[in-house]
Amino acid sequence: MSWLRLEATAFHDRAIRRTGSAGRRAFIAALMLTKERDWRRDERSGWLPETEFDAEEVALHWGEEDTPETVAAYTKAIAELSAPGGPLERVDGGFWVVGWSRYQPDPTALARKRKERSSTTRGDVTDGHAAKRDKATASLIDKADTNGNPSR
């Protein structure tokens, strides 16, 4: 299962507000479909192909019948959401969700970062701290007596 982060202030965005309730539903559907696609393909892109996002898909996503009125409302909402300055950027073949990586962080990033740190240093000490620690340890060893006790 993949979780979707939705910022509490997302609907304060004018580009989303001006689209009305159909636009809000279309925007949430776009986020959910993008997140599901990224999770399924193990990607972190924020890309949504137009073959996977249209008015009929939004209606289906919300359990609505794709009547001509519903399709027209969602078609208009998608056009407004992908207008310049909107939360979706329309390009040939689909949509980019603007700010995707900021709002949907890579869930594997922390694990990768921990693995990288543990392979390059001892424990959870970062490179900068390890160098300072090693220099300080070397200084203490130089000042130690023959029994390994620090000098006073």
mmCIF file with all atom_site columns, N, CA, C and O in Angstrom, residues 110-144:
data_model
loop_
_atom_site.group_PDB
_atom_site.id
_atom_site.type_symbol
_atom_site.label_atom_id
_atom_site.label_alt_id
_atom_site.label_comp_id
_atom_site.label_asym_id
_atom_site.label_entity_id
_atom_site.label_seq_id
_atom_site.pdbx_PDB_ins_code
_atom_site.Cartn_x
_atom_site.Cartn_y
_atom_site.Cartn_z
_atom_site.occupancy
_atom_site.B_iso_or_equiv
_atom_site.pdbx_formal_charge
_atom_site.auth_seq_id
_atom_site.auth_comp_id
_atom_site.auth_asym_id
_atom_site.auth_atom_id
_atom_site.pdbx_PDB_model_num
ATOM 1   N N  . LEU A 1 110 ? 15.144 7.634  3.050  1.00 0.00 ? 110 LEU A N  1
ATOM 2   C CA . LEU A 1 110 ? 15.713 7.507  4.391  1.00 0.00 ? 110 LEU A CA 1
ATOM 3   C C  . LEU A 1 110 ? 16.500 6.212  4.532  1.00 0.00 ? 110 LEU A C  1
ATOM 4   O O  . LEU A 1 110 ? 17.614 6.205  5.058  1.00 0.00 ? 110 LEU A O  1
ATOM 5   N N  . ALA A 1 111 ? 15.951 5.118  4.043  1.00 0.00 ? 111 ALA A N  1
ATOM 6   C CA . ALA A 1 111 ? 16.650 3.834  4.121  1.00 0.00 ? 111 ALA A CA 1
ATOM 7   C C  . ALA A 1 111 ? 17.949 3.873  3.306  1.00 0.00 ? 111 ALA A C  1
ATOM 8   O O  . ALA A 1 111 ? 18.984 3.375  3.756  1.00 0.00 ? 111 ALA A O  1
ATOM 9   N N  . ARG A 1 112 ? 17.894 4.485  2.133  1.00 0.00 ? 112 ARG A N  1
ATOM 10  C CA . ARG A 1 112 ? 19.102 4.597  1.303  1.00 0.00 ? 112 ARG A CA 1
ATOM 11  C C  . ARG A 1 112 ? 20.153 5.448  2.001  1.00 0.00 ? 112 ARG A C  1
ATOM 12  O O  . ARG A 1 112 ? 21.338 5.134  1.997  1.00 0.00 ? 112 ARG A O  1
ATOM 13  N N  . LYS A 1 113 ? 19.715 6.553  2.614  1.00 0.00 ? 113 LYS A N  1
ATOM 14  C CA . LYS A 1 113 ? 20.635 7.451  3.306  1.00 0.00 ? 113 LYS A CA 1
ATOM 15  C C  . LYS A 1 113 ? 21.288 6.733  4.491  1.00 0.00 ? 113 LYS A C  1
ATOM 16  O O  . LYS A 1 113 ? 22.491 6.845  4.706  1.00 0.00 ? 113 LYS A O  1
ATOM 17  N N  . ARG A 1 114 ? 20.502 5.984  5.257  1.00 0.00 ? 114 ARG A N  1
ATOM 18  C CA . ARG A 1 114 ? 21.055 5.232  6.387  1.00 0.00 ? 114 ARG A CA 1
ATOM 19  C C  . ARG A 1 114 ? 22.068 4.195  5.910  1.00 0.00 ? 114 ARG A C  1
ATOM 20  O O  . ARG A 1 114 ? 23.124 4.026  6.508  1.00 0.00 ? 114 ARG A O  1
ATOM 21  N N  . LYS A 1 115 ? 21.742 3.499  4.834  1.00 0.00 ? 115 LYS A N  1
ATOM 22  C CA . LYS A 1 115 ? 22.641 2.482  4.306  1.00 0.00 ? 115 LYS A CA 1
ATOM 23  C C  . LYS A 1 115 ? 23.943 3.123  3.835  1.00 0.00 ? 115 LYS A C  1
ATOM 24  O O  . LYS A 1 115 ? 25.033 2.608  4.095  1.00 0.00 ? 115 LYS A O  1
ATOM 25  N N  . GLU A 1 116 ? 23.819 4.252  3.164  1.00 0.00 ? 116 GLU A N  1
ATOM 26  C CA . GLU A 1 116 ? 25.004 4.953  2.675  1.00 0.00 ? 116 GLU A CA 1
ATOM 27  C C  . GLU A 1 116 ? 25.883 5.395  3.840  1.00 0.00 ? 116 GLU A C  1
ATOM 28  O O  . GLU A 1 116 ? 27.092 5.232  3.818  1.00 0.00 ? 116 GLU A O  1
ATOM 29  N N  . ARG A 1 117 ? 25.274 5.953  4.865  1.00 0.00 ? 117 ARG A N  1
ATOM 30  C CA . ARG A 1 117 ? 26.044 6.408  6.025  1.00 0.00 ? 117 ARG A CA 1
ATOM 31  C C  . ARG A 1 117 ? 26.745 5.253  6.720  1.00 0.00 ? 117 ARG A C  1
ATOM 32  O O  . ARG A 1 117 ? 27.889 5.364  7.116  1.00 0.00 ? 117 ARG A O  1
ATOM 33  N N  . SER A 1 118 ? 26.040 4.144  6.889  1.00 0.00 ? 118 SER A N  1
ATOM 34  C CA . SER A 1 118 ? 26.648 3.023  7.603  1.00 0.00 ? 118 SER A CA 1
ATOM 35  C C  . SER A 1 118 ? 27.774 2.390  6.795  1.00 0.00 ? 118 SER A C  1
ATOM 36  O O  . SER A 1 118 ? 28.693 1.813  7.361  1.00 0.00 ? 118 SER A O  1
ATOM 37  N N  . SER A 1 119 ? 27.742 2.508  5.486  1.00 0.00 ? 119 SER A N  1
ATOM 38  C CA . SER A 1 119 ? 28.802 1.910  4.678  1.00 0.00 ? 119 SER A CA 1
ATOM 39  C C  . SER A 1 119 ? 30.017 2.826  4.561  1.00 0.00 ? 119 SER A C  1
ATOM 40  O O  . SER A 1 119 ? 31.107 2.360  4.267  1.00 0.00 ? 119 SER A O  1
ATOM 41  N N  . THR A 1 120 ? 29.865 4.119  4.817  1.00 0.00 ? 120 THR A N  1
ATOM 42  C CA . THR A 1 120 ? 30.994 5.039  4.672  1.00 0.00 ? 120 THR A CA 1
ATOM 43  C C  . THR A 1 120 ? 31.608 5.452  6.005  1.00 0.00 ? 120 THR A C  1
ATOM 44  O O  . THR A 1 120 ? 32.699 5.973  6.035  1.00 0.00 ? 120 THR A O  1
ATOM 45  N N  . THR A 1 121 ? 30.899 5.259  7.106  1.00 0.00 ? 121 THR A N  1
ATOM 46  C CA . THR A 1 121 ? 31.421 5.636  8.419  1.00 0.00 ? 121 THR A CA 1
ATOM 47  C C  . THR A 1 121 ? 31.076 4.568  9.429  1.00 0.00 ? 121 THR A C  1
ATOM 48  O O  . THR A 1 121 ? 30.367 3.627  9.137  1.00 0.00 ? 121 THR A O  1
ATOM 49  N N  . ARG A 1 122 ? 31.543 4.740  10.632 1.00 0.00 ? 122 ARG A N  1
ATOM 50  C CA . ARG A 1 122 ? 31.219 3.809  11.699 1.00 0.00 ? 122 ARG A CA 1
ATOM 51  C C  . ARG A 1 122 ? 29.946 4.268  12.391 1.00 0.00 ? 122 ARG A C  1
ATOM 52  O O  . ARG A 1 122 ? 29.846 5.416  12.799 1.00 0.00 ? 122 ARG A O  1
ATOM 53  N N  . GLY A 1 123 ? 28.975 3.367  12.505 1.00 0.00 ? 123 GLY A N  1
ATOM 54  C CA . GLY A 1 123 ? 27.736 3.683  13.224 1.00 0.00 ? 123 GLY A CA 1
ATOM 55  C C  . GLY A 1 123 ? 26.942 4.771  12.544 1.00 0.00 ? 123 GLY A C  1
ATOM 56  O O  . GLY A 1 123 ? 26.825 4.807  11.331 1.00 0.00 ? 123 GLY A O  1
ATOM 57  N N  . ASP A 1 124 ? 26.441 5.691  13.335 1.00 0.00 ? 124 ASP A N  1
ATOM 58  C CA . ASP A 1 124 ? 25.603 6.755  12.787 1.00 0.00 ? 124 ASP A CA 1
ATOM 59  C C  . ASP A 1 124 ? 26.344 8.083  12.737 1.00 0.00 ? 124 ASP A C  1
ATOM 60  O O  . ASP A 1 124 ? 25.738 9.131  12.701 1.00 0.00 ? 124 ASP A O  1
ATOM 61  N N  . VAL A 1 125 ? 27.670 8.038  12.756 1.00 0.00 ? 125 VAL A N  1
ATOM 62  C CA . VAL A 1 125 ? 28.462 9.257  12.731 1.00 0.00 ? 125 VAL A CA 1
ATOM 63  C C  . VAL A 1 125 ? 28.678 9.665  11.284 1.00 0.00 ? 125 VAL A C  1
ATOM 64  O O  . VAL A 1 125 ? 29.078 8.855  10.463 1.00 0.00 ? 125 VAL A O  1
ATOM 65  N N  . THR A 1 126 ? 28.428 10.919 10.979 1.00 0.00 ? 126 THR A N  1
ATOM 66  C CA . THR A 1 126 ? 28.613 11.375 9.604  1.00 0.00 ? 126 THR A CA 1
ATOM 67  C C  . THR A 1 126 ? 30.082 11.624 9.324  1.00 0.00 ? 126 THR A C  1
ATOM 68  O O  . THR A 1 126 ? 30.906 11.719 10.240 1.00 0.00 ? 126 THR A O  1
ATOM 69  N N  . ASP A 1 127 ? 30.424 11.772 8.058  1.00 0.00 ? 127 ASP A N  1
ATOM 70  C CA . ASP A 1 127 ? 31.814 11.947 7.649  1.00 0.00 ? 127 ASP A CA 1
ATOM 71  C C  . ASP A 1 127 ? 32.486 13.110 8.369  1.00 0.00 ? 127 ASP A C  1
ATOM 72  O O  . ASP A 1 127 ? 33.602 12.995 8.846  1.00 0.00 ? 127 ASP A O  1
ATOM 73  N N  . GLY A 1 128 ? 31.814 14.252 8.457  1.00 0.00 ? 128 GLY A N  1
ATOM 74  C CA . GLY A 1 128 ? 32.406 15.431 9.094  1.00 0.00 ? 128 GLY A CA 1
ATOM 75  C C  . GLY A 1 128 ? 32.722 15.193 10.550 1.00 0.00 ? 128 GLY A C  1
ATOM 76  O O  . GLY A 1 128 ? 33.788 15.549 11.041 1.00 0.00 ? 128 GLY A O  1
ATOM 77  N N  . HIS A 1 129 ? 31.803 14.562 11.262 1.00 0.00 ? 129 HIS A N  1
ATOM 78  C CA . HIS A 1 129 ? 32.036 14.294 12.676 1.00 0.00 ? 129 HIS A CA 1
ATOM 79  C C  . HIS A 1 129 ? 33.102 13.222 12.879 1.00 0.00 ? 129 HIS A C  1
ATOM 80  O O  . HIS A 1 129 ? 33.883 13.281 13.821 1.00 0.00 ? 129 HIS A O  1
ATOM 81  N N  . ALA A 1 130 ? 33.149 12.245 11.999 1.00 0.00 ? 130 ALA A N  1
ATOM 82  C CA . ALA A 1 130 ? 34.141 11.177 12.128 1.00 0.00 ? 130 ALA A CA 1
ATOM 83  C C  . ALA A 1 130 ? 35.546 11.748 11.991 1.00 0.00 ? 130 ALA A C  1
ATOM 84  O O  . ALA A 1 130 ? 36.444 11.382 12.739 1.00 0.00 ? 130 ALA A O  1
ATOM 85  N N  . ALA A 1 131 ? 35.748 12.671 11.063 1.00 0.00 ? 131 ALA A N  1
ATOM 86  C CA . ALA A 1 131 ? 37.068 13.264 10.869 1.00 0.00 ? 131 ALA A CA 1
ATOM 87  C C  . ALA A 1 131 ? 37.478 14.041 12.110 1.00 0.00 ? 131 ALA A C  1
ATOM 88  O O  . ALA A 1 131 ? 38.622 13.951 12.567 1.00 0.00 ? 131 ALA A O  1
ATOM 89  N N  . LYS A 1 132 ? 36.568 14.813 12.696 1.00 0.00 ? 132 LYS A N  1
ATOM 90  C CA . LYS A 1 132 ? 36.881 15.564 13.916 1.00 0.00 ? 132 LYS A CA 1
ATOM 91  C C  . LYS A 1 132 ? 37.181 14.612 15.062 1.00 0.00 ? 132 LYS A C  1
ATOM 92  O O  . LYS A 1 132 ? 38.105 14.819 15.830 1.00 0.00 ? 132 LYS A O  1
ATOM 93  N N  . ARG A 1 133 ? 36.391 13.564 15.178 1.00 0.00 ? 133 ARG A N  1
ATOM 94  C CA . ARG A 1 133 ? 36.588 12.597 16.253 1.00 0.00 ? 133 ARG A CA 1
ATOM 95  C C  . ARG A 1 133 ? 37.941 11.916 16.099 1.00 0.00 ? 133 ARG A C  1
ATOM 96  O O  . ARG A 1 133 ? 38.678 11.761 17.063 1.00 0.00 ? 133 ARG A O  1
ATOM 97  N N  . ASP A 1 134 ? 38.291 11.495 14.879 1.00 0.00 ? 134 ASP A N  1
ATOM 98  C CA . ASP A 1 134 ? 39.557 10.815 14.657 1.00 0.00 ? 134 ASP A CA 1
ATOM 99  C C  . ASP A 1 134 ? 40.740 11.725 14.966 1.00 0.00 ? 134 ASP A C  1
ATOM 100 O O  . ASP A 1 134 ? 41.740 11.284 15.522 1.00 0.00 ? 134 ASP A O  1
ATOM 101 N N  . LYS A 1 135 ? 40.625 13.009 14.614 1.00 0.00 ? 135 LYS A N  1
ATOM 102 C CA . LYS A 1 135 ? 41.699 13.961 14.892 1.00 0.00 ? 135 LYS A CA 1
ATOM 103 C C  . LYS A 1 135 ? 41.849 14.145 16.404 1.00 0.00 ? 135 LYS A C  1
ATOM 104 O O  . LYS A 1 135 ? 42.954 14.151 16.937 1.00 0.00 ? 135 LYS A O  1
ATOM 105 N N  . ALA A 1 136 ? 40.721 14.259 17.110 1.00 0.00 ? 136 ALA A N  1
ATOM 106 C CA . ALA A 1 136 ? 40.759 14.422 18.564 1.00 0.00 ? 136 ALA A CA 1
ATOM 107 C C  . ALA A 1 136 ? 41.327 13.174 19.226 1.00 0.00 ? 136 ALA A C  1
ATOM 108 O O  . ALA A 1 136 ? 42.115 13.265 20.168 1.00 0.00 ? 136 ALA A O  1
ATOM 109 N N  . THR A 1 137 ? 40.946 12.003 18.749 1.00 0.00 ? 137 THR A N  1
ATOM 110 C CA . THR A 1 137 ? 41.455 10.751 19.308 1.00 0.00 ? 137 THR A CA 1
ATOM 111 C C  . THR A 1 137 ? 42.960 10.659 19.086 1.00 0.00 ? 137 THR A C  1
ATOM 112 O O  . THR A 1 137 ? 43.710 10.279 19.994 1.00 0.00 ? 137 THR A O  1
ATOM 113 N N  . ALA A 1 138 ? 43.412 11.011 17.904 1.00 0.00 ? 138 ALA A N  1
ATOM 114 C CA . ALA A 1 138 ? 44.844 10.967 17.609 1.00 0.00 ? 138 ALA A CA 1
ATOM 115 C C  . ALA A 1 138 ? 45.609 11.903 18.534 1.00 0.00 ? 138 ALA A C  1
ATOM 116 O O  . ALA A 1 138 ? 46.684 11.568 19.035 1.00 0.00 ? 138 ALA A O  1
ATOM 117 N N  . SER A 1 139 ? 45.055 13.062 18.809 1.00 0.00 ? 139 SER A N  1
ATOM 118 C CA . SER A 1 139 ? 45.682 14.028 19.702 1.00 0.00 ? 139 SER A CA 1
ATOM 119 C C  . SER A 1 139 ? 45.798 13.452 21.110 1.00 0.00 ? 139 SER A C  1
ATOM 120 O O  . SER A 1 139 ? 46.823 13.601 21.776 1.00 0.00 ? 139 SER A O  1
ATOM 121 N N  . LEU A 1 140 ? 44.763 12.793 21.597 1.00 0.00 ? 140 LEU A N  1
ATOM 122 C CA . LEU A 1 140 ? 44.792 12.182 22.926 1.00 0.00 ? 140 LEU A CA 1
ATOM 123 C C  . LEU A 1 140 ? 45.812 11.058 22.994 1.00 0.00 ? 140 LEU A C  1
ATOM 124 O O  . LEU A 1 140 ? 46.520 10.896 23.986 1.00 0.00 ? 140 LEU A O  1
ATOM 125 N N  . ILE A 1 141 ? 45.897 10.273 21.938 1.00 0.00 ? 141 ILE A N  1
ATOM 126 C CA . ILE A 1 141 ? 46.861 9.173  21.914 1.00 0.00 ? 141 ILE A CA 1
ATOM 127 C C  . ILE A 1 141 ? 48.284 9.708  21.960 1.00 0.00 ? 141 ILE A C  1
ATOM 128 O O  . ILE A 1 141 ? 49.136 9.183  22.673 1.00 0.00 ? 141 ILE A O  1
ATOM 129 N N  . ASP A 1 142 ? 48.526 10.806 21.225 1.00 0.00 ? 142 ASP A N  1
ATOM 130 C CA . ASP A 1 142 ? 49.861 11.407 21.231 1.00 0.00 ? 142 ASP A CA 1
ATOM 131 C C  . ASP A 1 142 ? 50.243 11.893 22.629 1.00 0.00 ? 142 ASP A C  1
ATOM 132 O O  . ASP A 1 142 ? 51.402 11.854 23.013 1.00 0.00 ? 142 ASP A O  1
ATOM 133 N N  . LYS A 1 143 ? 49.235 12.350 23.394 1.00 0.00 ? 143 LYS A N  1
ATOM 134 C CA . LYS A 1 143 ? 49.500 12.896 24.719 1.00 0.00 ? 143 LYS A CA 1
ATOM 135 C C  . LYS A 1 143 ? 49.434 11.837 25.811 1.00 0.00 ? 143 LYS A C  1
ATOM 136 O O  . LYS A 1 143 ? 49.673 12.128 26.971 1.00 0.00 ? 143 LYS A O  1
ATOM 137 N N  . ALA A 1 144 ? 49.085 10.612 25.462 1.00 0.00 ? 144 ALA A N  1
ATOM 138 C CA . ALA A 1 144 ? 48.922 9.566  26.463 1.00 0.00 ? 144 ALA A CA 1
ATOM 139 C C  . ALA A 1 144 ? 50.272 9.050  26.934 1.00 0.00 ? 144 ALA A C  1
ATOM 140 O O  . ALA A 1 144 ? 51.278 9.104  26.220 1.00 0.00 ? 144 ALA A O  1
#
